[in-house]
Coordinates of C-alpha atoms in Angstrom, one line a residue:
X1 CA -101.2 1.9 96.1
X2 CA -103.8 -0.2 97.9
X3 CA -103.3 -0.9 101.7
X4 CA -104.1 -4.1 101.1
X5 CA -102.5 -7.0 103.0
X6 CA -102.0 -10.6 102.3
X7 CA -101.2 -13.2 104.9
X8 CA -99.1 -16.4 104.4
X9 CA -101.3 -19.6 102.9
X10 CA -100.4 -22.1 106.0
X11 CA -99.5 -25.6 104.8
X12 CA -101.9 -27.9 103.9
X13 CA -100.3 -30.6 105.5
X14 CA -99.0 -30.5 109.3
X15 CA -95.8 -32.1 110.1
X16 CA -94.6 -32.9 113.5
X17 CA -90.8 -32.2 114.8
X18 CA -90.1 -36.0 114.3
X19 CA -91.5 -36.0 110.7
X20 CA -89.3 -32.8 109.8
X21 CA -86.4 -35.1 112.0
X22 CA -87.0 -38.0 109.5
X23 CA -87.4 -35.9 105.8
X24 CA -83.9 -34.0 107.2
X25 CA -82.8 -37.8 107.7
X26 CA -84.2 -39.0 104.5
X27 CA -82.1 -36.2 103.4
X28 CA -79.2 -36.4 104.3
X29 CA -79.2 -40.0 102.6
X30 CA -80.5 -38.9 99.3
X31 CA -79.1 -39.2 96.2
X32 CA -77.8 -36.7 94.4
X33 CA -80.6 -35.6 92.6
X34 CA -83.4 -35.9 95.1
X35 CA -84.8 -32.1 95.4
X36 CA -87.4 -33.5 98.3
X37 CA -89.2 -36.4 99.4
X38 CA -92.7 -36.6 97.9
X39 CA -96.1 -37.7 99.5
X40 CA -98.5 -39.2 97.4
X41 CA -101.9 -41.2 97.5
X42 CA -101.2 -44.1 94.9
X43 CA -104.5 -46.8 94.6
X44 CA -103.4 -49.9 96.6
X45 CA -104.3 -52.0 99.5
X46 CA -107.9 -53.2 100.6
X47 CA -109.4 -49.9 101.2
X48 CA -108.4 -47.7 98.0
X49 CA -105.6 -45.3 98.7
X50 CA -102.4 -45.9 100.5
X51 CA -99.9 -43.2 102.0
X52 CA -96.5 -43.4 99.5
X53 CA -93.2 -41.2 100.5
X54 CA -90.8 -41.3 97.6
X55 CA -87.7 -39.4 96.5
X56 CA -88.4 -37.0 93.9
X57 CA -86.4 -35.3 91.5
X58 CA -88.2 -32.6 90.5
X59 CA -91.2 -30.6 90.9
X60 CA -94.7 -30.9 89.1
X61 CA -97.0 -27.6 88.4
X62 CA -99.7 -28.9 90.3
X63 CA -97.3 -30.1 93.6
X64 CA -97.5 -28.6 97.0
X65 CA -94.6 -27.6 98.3
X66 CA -94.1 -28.0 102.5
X67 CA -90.6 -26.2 103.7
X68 CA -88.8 -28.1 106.3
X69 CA -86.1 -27.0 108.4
X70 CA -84.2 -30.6 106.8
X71 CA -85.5 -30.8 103.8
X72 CA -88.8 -30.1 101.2
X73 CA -91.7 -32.4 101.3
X74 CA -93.9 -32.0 97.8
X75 CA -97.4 -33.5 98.2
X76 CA -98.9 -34.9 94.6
X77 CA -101.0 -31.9 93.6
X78 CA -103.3 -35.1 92.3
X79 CA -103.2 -36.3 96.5
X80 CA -104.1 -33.0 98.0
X81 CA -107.7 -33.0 97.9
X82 CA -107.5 -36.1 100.2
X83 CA -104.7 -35.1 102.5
X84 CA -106.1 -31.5 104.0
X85 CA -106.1 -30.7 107.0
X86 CA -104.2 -34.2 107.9
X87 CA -100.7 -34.5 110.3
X88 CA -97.7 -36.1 109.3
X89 CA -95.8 -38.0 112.3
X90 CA -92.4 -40.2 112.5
X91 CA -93.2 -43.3 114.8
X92 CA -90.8 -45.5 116.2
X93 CA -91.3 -48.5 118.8
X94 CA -89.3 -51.4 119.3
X95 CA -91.0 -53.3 116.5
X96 CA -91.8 -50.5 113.5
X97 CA -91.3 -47.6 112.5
X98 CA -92.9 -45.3 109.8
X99 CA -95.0 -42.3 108.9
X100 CA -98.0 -42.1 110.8
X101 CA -101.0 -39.7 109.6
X102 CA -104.0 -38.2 111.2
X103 CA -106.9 -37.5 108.3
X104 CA -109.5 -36.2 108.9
X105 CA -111.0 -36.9 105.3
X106 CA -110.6 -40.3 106.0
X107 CA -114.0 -42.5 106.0
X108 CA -112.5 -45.8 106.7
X109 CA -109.3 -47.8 106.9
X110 CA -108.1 -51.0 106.2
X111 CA -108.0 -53.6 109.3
X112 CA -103.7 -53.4 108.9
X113 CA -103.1 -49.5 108.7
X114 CA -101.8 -49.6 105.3
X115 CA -104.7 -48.3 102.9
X116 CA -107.8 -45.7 103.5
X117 CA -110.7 -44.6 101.5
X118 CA -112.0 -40.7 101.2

């Protein structure tokens, strides 16, 4: 026996305590085949890629697979190359509210938030 010792892969993706809040949320109001919510990087808006958060009903080879206390969040294994390293938030203000994310691969942005190229 080797005395060899492996240490846990952390997430690719960081999630606050208000984004874990919201996928428990999202949850809770699922339907009844929903296994997770799933993050994914579909090609839309003015800059190339746009952030998409769908229920999904089962899980691909390739996905990555974030535990929540409320719930599992699978990132498209085709999306993680662009999402490393980034930070999942839940922001809500009078006006809006959504997913908020911090990526650091990110080269540009559109001028209204909604699309970003790599």
């Amino acid at each position: 026996m080797s005395d060899l010792k492996t240490r846990t892969r952390p997430a690719a993706l960081l999630l606050t305590s208000s984004a874990e809040a919201r996928i428990a949320d999202l949850m809770a109001k699922a339907p009844a085949d929903a296994i997770g919510v799933k993050l994914s990087t579909p090609r839309r808006g003015c800059s190339g890629l746009a952030y998409s958060v769908d229920y999904v009903s089962e899980a691909k080879p390739f996905d990555e697979r974030i535990d929540t206390p409320g719930g599992t969040l699978f990132v498209d294994g085709g999306s993680i190359l662009y999402l490393i390293g980034s930070t999942m938030n839940w922001v809500e203000d009078d006006f809006a509210a959504g997913f908020v994310f911090v990526n650091p691969n990110a080269k540009g942005e559109c001028g209204c938030g909604e699309s970003f190229t790599v």
